[in-house]
Structures are given as C-alpha cells and as structure tokens.
Amino acid sequence: MSKIAVVFWSGTGNTAAMAQAVEAGAKDAGADVTLLTSDDFTADMVGQFDAIAFGCPAMGAEVLEETSFEPMFSAVENSLTGKKIAIFGSYGWGDGLWMRDWEDRCRAAGANLVADGLMANNAPSDSDLDECKSLGRSLC
Ligand SMILES: Cc1cc2nc3c(=O)[nH]c(=O)nc-3n(C[C@H](O)[C@H](O)[C@H](O)COP(=O)(O)O)c2cc1C
C-alpha cells in the first residue's frame, strides 16, 4: 500500500477543502494517507512517504504563505529529488503566477511532479474537487 502525505496551509478553508478531496481520492485508490498542516511537517519526514501532495493558496504578492508554509517548503524542497509529488491551491484575483513559480521550484529540485499545479479560484467548485480527487489518485 502506498503511503501518501497531504501537507497544506489554508487561511479561510478553500485549500483545506482541496486537501480533503486529494486525501479522499488517494484513499479511494487504496493508499494509506496522512493529512497534515504545514506546521506539522518537516524535512526528516519526507522519507516516510512514497508520495506527497502539497497545498498552499496564493498569498502576499503571488507567493506561498510566508509564516508557516514557505519556511516548511524551503526546508523540505532539497529532499524532494526523485520524489513523486503534486501541488495545489486556491487563489483570488491573480493569474496563477504563484503556482507557475512553485512548479518551477519543484522541477528545479528534481521532484517528479505527477501533474501541473492544480488551482481553484476561491472556494473549489464540484468540478475542482473532482480534479483534486483525481490528483490524489494519480499519486498512488
Ligand atoms: C493576505 C492575502 C494575500 C493574498 N494574495 C493573493 C495573490 O497574490 N494572488 C491571488 O490570486 N490571490 C491572493 N489572495 C487570495 C487567496 O489566495 C484566496 O482568498 C484563497 O482562496 C485563500 O485560500 P484559503 O481559503 O485556503 O486560505 C490573497 C489573500 C490574502 C488574505
């Protein structure tokens, strides 16, 4: 059974809803899934999982959330070489720059991104949640 972590930060619940759908999709596909916030994930945990989904909304000016998620991800990214990962998050008024920059970072770290970053505008719609489930399945 593949072991998957879904690690996210969410201020108003939109990315949290996406994370729960990613978790549900991976569970449907038979994975052993652990849902964690960015406060509870550290670089030394990367090796415990076969695949990791990271979720964070666009914050600041088109950046990852800066007090919890960014410090966690900076500490973790050098451990992601060859690791199967997925990234997702909600955004408001931007054009997805934060996600494109994040994809570039993941690829530069040598991570195996299973899909392009998955974005939902504000609260995820039913079809966004279906895509999140499918992303979770694709990590298995
Ligand atoms: C402080 C702050 C900064 C934000 N910066 C951006 C931004 O740069 N680009 C964007 O598209 N949305 C931005 N947003 C909107 C959030 O990404 C959007 O509300 C998202 O749905 C929040 O997700 P969450 O419910 O998981 O916290 C910002 C929101 C806040 C509160």
PDB file of C-alpha atoms and ligand atoms in Angstrom:
ATOM      1  CA  MET A   1       0.000   0.000   0.000  1.00  0.00           C
ATOM      2  CA  SER A   2       1.479   3.340  -0.924  1.00  0.00           C
ATOM      3  CA  LYS A   3       1.977   5.875   1.861  1.00  0.00           C
ATOM      4  CA  ILE A   4       0.949   9.396   0.944  1.00  0.00           C
ATOM      5  CA  ALA A   5       1.093  12.681   2.863  1.00  0.00           C
ATOM      6  CA  VAL A   6      -1.152  15.639   2.047  1.00  0.00           C
ATOM      7  CA  VAL A   7       0.509  18.722   3.565  1.00  0.00           C
ATOM      8  CA  PHE A   8      -1.322  22.038   3.386  1.00  0.00           C
ATOM      9  CA  TRP A   9      -1.852  25.529   4.748  1.00  0.00           C
ATOM     10  CA  SER A  10      -5.209  27.282   4.500  1.00  0.00           C
ATOM     11  CA  GLY A  11      -6.405  30.570   5.999  1.00  0.00           C
ATOM     12  CA  THR A  12     -10.077  30.530   5.058  1.00  0.00           C
ATOM     13  CA  GLY A  13     -10.685  26.872   4.224  1.00  0.00           C
ATOM     14  CA  ASN A  14     -10.513  26.809   0.420  1.00  0.00           C
ATOM     15  CA  THR A  15      -7.196  24.980   0.154  1.00  0.00           C
ATOM     16  CA  ALA A  16      -8.243  22.806   3.112  1.00  0.00           C
ATOM     17  CA  ALA A  17     -11.278  21.646   1.102  1.00  0.00           C
ATOM     18  CA  MET A  18      -8.975  20.831  -1.809  1.00  0.00           C
ATOM     19  CA  ALA A  19      -6.645  18.916   0.535  1.00  0.00           C
ATOM     20  CA  GLN A  20      -9.529  16.825   1.854  1.00  0.00           C
ATOM     21  CA  ALA A  21     -10.542  15.939  -1.716  1.00  0.00           C
ATOM     22  CA  VAL A  22      -6.942  14.980  -2.608  1.00  0.00           C
ATOM     23  CA  GLU A  23      -6.928  12.820   0.538  1.00  0.00           C
ATOM     24  CA  ALA A  24     -10.251  11.206  -0.458  1.00  0.00           C
ATOM     25  CA  GLY A  25      -9.011  10.424  -3.978  1.00  0.00           C
ATOM     26  CA  ALA A  26      -5.825   8.804  -2.723  1.00  0.00           C
ATOM     27  CA  LYS A  27      -7.777   6.795  -0.132  1.00  0.00           C
ATOM     28  CA  ASP A  28     -10.218   5.614  -2.836  1.00  0.00           C
ATOM     29  CA  ALA A  29      -7.205   4.339  -4.751  1.00  0.00           C
ATOM     30  CA  GLY A  30      -6.144   2.312  -1.708  1.00  0.00           C
ATOM     31  CA  ALA A  31      -3.376   4.499  -0.291  1.00  0.00           C
ATOM     32  CA  ASP A  32      -2.552   4.969   3.375  1.00  0.00           C
ATOM     33  CA  VAL A  33      -2.994   8.762   3.603  1.00  0.00           C
ATOM     34  CA  THR A  34      -1.864  11.216   6.295  1.00  0.00           C
ATOM     35  CA  LEU A  35      -3.349  14.732   6.213  1.00  0.00           C
ATOM     36  CA  LEU A  36      -1.099  17.329   7.895  1.00  0.00           C
ATOM     37  CA  THR A  37      -0.828  21.089   8.106  1.00  0.00           C
ATOM     38  CA  SER A  38       2.462  22.748   7.161  1.00  0.00           C
ATOM     39  CA  ASP A  39       3.157  23.355  10.887  1.00  0.00           C
ATOM     40  CA  ASP A  40       3.374  19.602  11.410  1.00  0.00           C
ATOM     41  CA  PHE A  41       5.615  18.561   8.501  1.00  0.00           C
ATOM     42  CA  THR A  42       9.425  18.602   8.491  1.00  0.00           C
ATOM     43  CA  ALA A  43      12.170  17.583   6.060  1.00  0.00           C
ATOM     44  CA  ASP A  44      13.029  14.458   8.027  1.00  0.00           C
ATOM     45  CA  MET A  45       9.503  13.123   7.363  1.00  0.00           C
ATOM     46  CA  VAL A  46       9.871  13.097   3.546  1.00  0.00           C
ATOM     47  CA  GLY A  47      11.388   9.597   3.544  1.00  0.00           C
ATOM     48  CA  GLN A  48       8.363   8.143   5.352  1.00  0.00           C
ATOM     49  CA  PHE A  49       6.138   8.689   2.310  1.00  0.00           C
ATOM     50  CA  ASP A  50       6.057   7.296  -1.241  1.00  0.00           C
ATOM     51  CA  ALA A  51       4.391  10.472  -2.497  1.00  0.00           C
ATOM     52  CA  ILE A  52       3.457  13.883  -1.114  1.00  0.00           C
ATOM     53  CA  ALA A  53       0.797  16.406  -2.152  1.00  0.00           C
ATOM     54  CA  PHE A  54       1.459  19.997  -1.055  1.00  0.00           C
ATOM     55  CA  GLY A  55      -1.332  22.573  -0.919  1.00  0.00           C
ATOM     56  CA  CYS A  56      -0.990  26.333  -0.405  1.00  0.00           C
ATOM     57  CA  PRO A  57      -3.008  29.316  -1.638  1.00  0.00           C
ATOM     58  CA  ALA A  58      -1.588  32.397  -3.379  1.00  0.00           C
ATOM     59  CA  MET A  59      -0.658  34.830  -0.617  1.00  0.00           C
ATOM     60  CA  GLY A  60       1.380  38.011  -0.174  1.00  0.00           C
ATOM     61  CA  ALA A  61       2.005  39.186  -3.720  1.00  0.00           C
ATOM     62  CA  GLU A  62       1.804  35.900  -5.658  1.00  0.00           C
ATOM     63  CA  VAL A  63       3.863  33.887  -3.195  1.00  0.00           C
ATOM     64  CA  LEU A  64       3.385  30.919  -0.870  1.00  0.00           C
ATOM     65  CA  GLU A  65       2.090  31.721   2.632  1.00  0.00           C
ATOM     66  CA  GLU A  66       5.125  33.174   4.400  1.00  0.00           C
ATOM     67  CA  THR A  67       4.952  32.304   8.094  1.00  0.00           C
ATOM     68  CA  SER A  68       4.305  28.546   8.025  1.00  0.00           C
ATOM     69  CA  PHE A  69       4.169  27.054   4.532  1.00  0.00           C
ATOM     70  CA  GLU A  70       7.139  28.830   2.910  1.00  0.00           C
ATOM     71  CA  PRO A  71       9.598  28.049   5.760  1.00  0.00           C
ATOM     72  CA  MET A  72       8.440  24.409   5.764  1.00  0.00           C
ATOM     73  CA  PHE A  73       8.701  24.102   1.966  1.00  0.00           C
ATOM     74  CA  SER A  74      12.143  25.777   1.826  1.00  0.00           C
ATOM     75  CA  ALA A  75      13.399  23.274   4.377  1.00  0.00           C
ATOM     76  CA  VAL A  76      11.847  20.332   2.519  1.00  0.00           C
ATOM     77  CA  GLU A  77      12.463  21.101  -1.146  1.00  0.00           C
ATOM     78  CA  ASN A  78      16.041  19.807  -1.308  1.00  0.00           C
ATOM     79  CA  SER A  79      14.772  16.436  -0.083  1.00  0.00           C
ATOM     80  CA  LEU A  80      12.273  16.120  -2.947  1.00  0.00           C
ATOM     81  CA  THR A  81      14.679  14.920  -5.652  1.00  0.00           C
ATOM     82  CA  GLY A  82      13.057  11.925  -7.370  1.00  0.00           C
ATOM     83  CA  LYS A  83      10.022  12.093  -5.047  1.00  0.00           C
ATOM     84  CA  LYS A  84       6.546  11.771  -6.535  1.00  0.00           C
ATOM     85  CA  ILE A  85       4.718  14.975  -5.649  1.00  0.00           C
ATOM     86  CA  ALA A  86       1.658  17.053  -6.541  1.00  0.00           C
ATOM     87  CA  ILE A  87       0.935  20.705  -5.752  1.00  0.00           C
ATOM     88  CA  PHE A  88      -2.384  22.505  -5.493  1.00  0.00           C
ATOM     89  CA  GLY A  89      -4.006  25.587  -4.013  1.00  0.00           C
ATOM     90  CA  SER A  90      -6.676  28.241  -4.173  1.00  0.00           C
ATOM     91  CA  TYR A  91      -6.209  31.796  -5.449  1.00  0.00           C
ATOM     92  CA  GLY A  92      -8.231  35.006  -5.686  1.00  0.00           C
ATOM     93  CA  TRP A  93      -7.512  37.754  -8.167  1.00  0.00           C
ATOM     94  CA  GLY A  94      -4.189  36.751  -9.712  1.00  0.00           C
ATOM     95  CA  ASP A  95      -3.326  34.814 -12.863  1.00  0.00           C
ATOM     96  CA  GLY A  96      -1.647  31.864 -11.177  1.00  0.00           C
ATOM     97  CA  LEU A  97       1.890  33.271 -11.062  1.00  0.00           C
ATOM     98  CA  TRP A  98       2.449  31.808  -7.578  1.00  0.00           C
ATOM     99  CA  MET A  99       1.673  28.336  -8.930  1.00  0.00           C
ATOM    100  CA  ARG A 100       3.929  28.679 -12.003  1.00  0.00           C
ATOM    101  CA  ASP A 101       6.802  29.823  -9.775  1.00  0.00           C
ATOM    102  CA  TRP A 102       6.112  26.932  -7.399  1.00  0.00           C
ATOM    103  CA  GLU A 103       6.105  24.405 -10.248  1.00  0.00           C
ATOM    104  CA  ASP A 104       9.475  25.796 -11.400  1.00  0.00           C
ATOM    105  CA  ARG A 105      10.871  25.364  -7.888  1.00  0.00           C
ATOM    106  CA  CYS A 106       9.672  21.762  -7.688  1.00  0.00           C
ATOM    107  CA  ARG A 107      11.168  20.916 -11.073  1.00  0.00           C
ATOM    108  CA  ALA A 108      14.443  22.666 -10.188  1.00  0.00           C
ATOM    109  CA  ALA A 109      14.601  20.491  -7.063  1.00  0.00           C
ATOM    110  CA  GLY A 110      14.293  17.397  -9.281  1.00  0.00           C
ATOM    111  CA  ALA A 111      10.908  16.373  -7.895  1.00  0.00           C
ATOM    112  CA  ASN A 112       8.691  14.123 -10.002  1.00  0.00           C
ATOM    113  CA  LEU A 113       5.600  16.347 -10.400  1.00  0.00           C
ATOM    114  CA  VAL A 114       2.788  13.974 -11.399  1.00  0.00           C
ATOM    115  CA  ALA A 115       0.714  16.809 -12.927  1.00  0.00           C
ATOM    116  CA  ASP A 116       0.753  20.549 -13.438  1.00  0.00           C
ATOM    117  CA  GLY A 117      -0.167  22.523 -10.298  1.00  0.00           C
ATOM    118  CA  LEU A 118      -3.904  22.336  -9.661  1.00  0.00           C
ATOM    119  CA  MET A 119      -5.608  25.658  -8.947  1.00  0.00           C
ATOM    120  CA  ALA A 120      -9.119  26.578  -7.806  1.00  0.00           C
ATOM    121  CA  ASN A 121     -10.439  30.127  -7.908  1.00  0.00           C
ATOM    122  CA  ASN A 122     -11.570  30.932  -4.323  1.00  0.00           C
ATOM    123  CA  ALA A 123     -13.873  28.165  -3.000  1.00  0.00           C
ATOM    124  CA  PRO A 124     -13.352  24.998  -5.064  1.00  0.00           C
ATOM    125  CA  SER A 125     -16.314  24.037  -7.269  1.00  0.00           C
ATOM    126  CA  ASP A 126     -17.564  20.452  -7.528  1.00  0.00           C
ATOM    127  CA  SER A 127     -15.511  20.018 -10.678  1.00  0.00           C
ATOM    128  CA  ASP A 128     -12.408  21.434  -8.926  1.00  0.00           C
ATOM    129  CA  LEU A 129     -12.959  18.901  -6.128  1.00  0.00           C
ATOM    130  CA  ASP A 130     -13.259  16.095  -8.702  1.00  0.00           C
ATOM    131  CA  GLU A 131      -9.912  17.200 -10.146  1.00  0.00           C
ATOM    132  CA  CYS A 132      -8.434  17.165  -6.635  1.00  0.00           C
ATOM    133  CA  LYS A 133      -9.665  13.584  -6.147  1.00  0.00           C
ATOM    134  CA  SER A 134      -8.147  12.600  -9.445  1.00  0.00           C
ATOM    135  CA  LEU A 135      -4.857  14.256  -8.421  1.00  0.00           C
ATOM    136  CA  GLY A 136      -4.905  12.179  -5.232  1.00  0.00           C
ATOM    137  CA  ARG A 137      -5.435   9.007  -7.267  1.00  0.00           C
ATOM    138  CA  SER A 138      -2.579   9.914  -9.591  1.00  0.00           C
ATOM    139  CA  LEU A 139      -0.154   9.888  -6.648  1.00  0.00           C
ATOM    140  CA  CYS A 140      -0.859   6.205  -5.955  1.00  0.00           C
TER     141      CYS A 140
HETATM  142  C1  LIG B   1      -3.052  38.318   2.632  1.00  0.00           C
HETATM  143  C2  LIG B   1      -3.614  37.723   1.360  1.00  0.00           C
HETATM  144  C3  LIG B   1      -2.860  37.773   0.201  1.00  0.00           C
HETATM  145  C4  LIG B   1      -3.350  37.233  -0.994  1.00  0.00           C
HETATM  146  N1  LIG B   1      -2.596  37.317  -2.138  1.00  0.00           N
HETATM  147  C5  LIG B   1      -3.095  36.813  -3.294  1.00  0.00           C
HETATM  148  C6  LIG B   1      -2.338  36.889  -4.501  1.00  0.00           C
HETATM  149  O1  LIG B   1      -1.207  37.390  -4.538  1.00  0.00           O
HETATM  150  N2  LIG B   1      -2.888  36.387  -5.636  1.00  0.00           N
HETATM  151  C7  LIG B   1      -4.126  35.809  -5.655  1.00  0.00           C
HETATM  152  O2  LIG B   1      -4.578  35.347  -6.714  1.00  0.00           O
HETATM  153  N3  LIG B   1      -4.878  35.719  -4.513  1.00  0.00           N
HETATM  154  C8  LIG B   1      -4.379  36.185  -3.346  1.00  0.00           C
HETATM  155  N4  LIG B   1      -5.109  36.085  -2.200  1.00  0.00           N
HETATM  156  C9  LIG B   1      -6.415  35.415  -2.239  1.00  0.00           C
HETATM  157  C10 LIG B   1      -6.300  33.987  -1.702  1.00  0.00           C
HETATM  158  O3  LIG B   1      -5.364  33.231  -2.438  1.00  0.00           O
HETATM  159  C11 LIG B   1      -7.684  33.334  -1.803  1.00  0.00           C
HETATM  160  O4  LIG B   1      -8.578  34.030  -0.942  1.00  0.00           O
HETATM  161  C12 LIG B   1      -7.669  31.869  -1.434  1.00  0.00           C
HETATM  162  O5  LIG B   1      -8.948  31.313  -1.733  1.00  0.00           O
HETATM  163  C13 LIG B   1      -7.338  31.639   0.035  1.00  0.00           C
HETATM  164  O6  LIG B   1      -7.262  30.249   0.230  1.00  0.00           O
HETATM  165  P1  LIG B   1      -7.506  29.617   1.668  1.00  0.00           P
HETATM  166  O7  LIG B   1      -9.014  29.675   1.927  1.00  0.00           O
HETATM  167  O8  LIG B   1      -7.026  28.213   1.545  1.00  0.00           O
HETATM  168  O9  LIG B   1      -6.737  30.418   2.659  1.00  0.00           O
HETATM  169  C14 LIG B   1      -4.630  36.624  -1.000  1.00  0.00           C
HETATM  170  C15 LIG B   1      -5.387  36.565   0.183  1.00  0.00           C
HETATM  171  C16 LIG B   1      -4.893  37.117   1.345  1.00  0.00           C
HETATM  172  C17 LIG B   1      -5.728  37.032   2.615  1.00  0.00           C
END
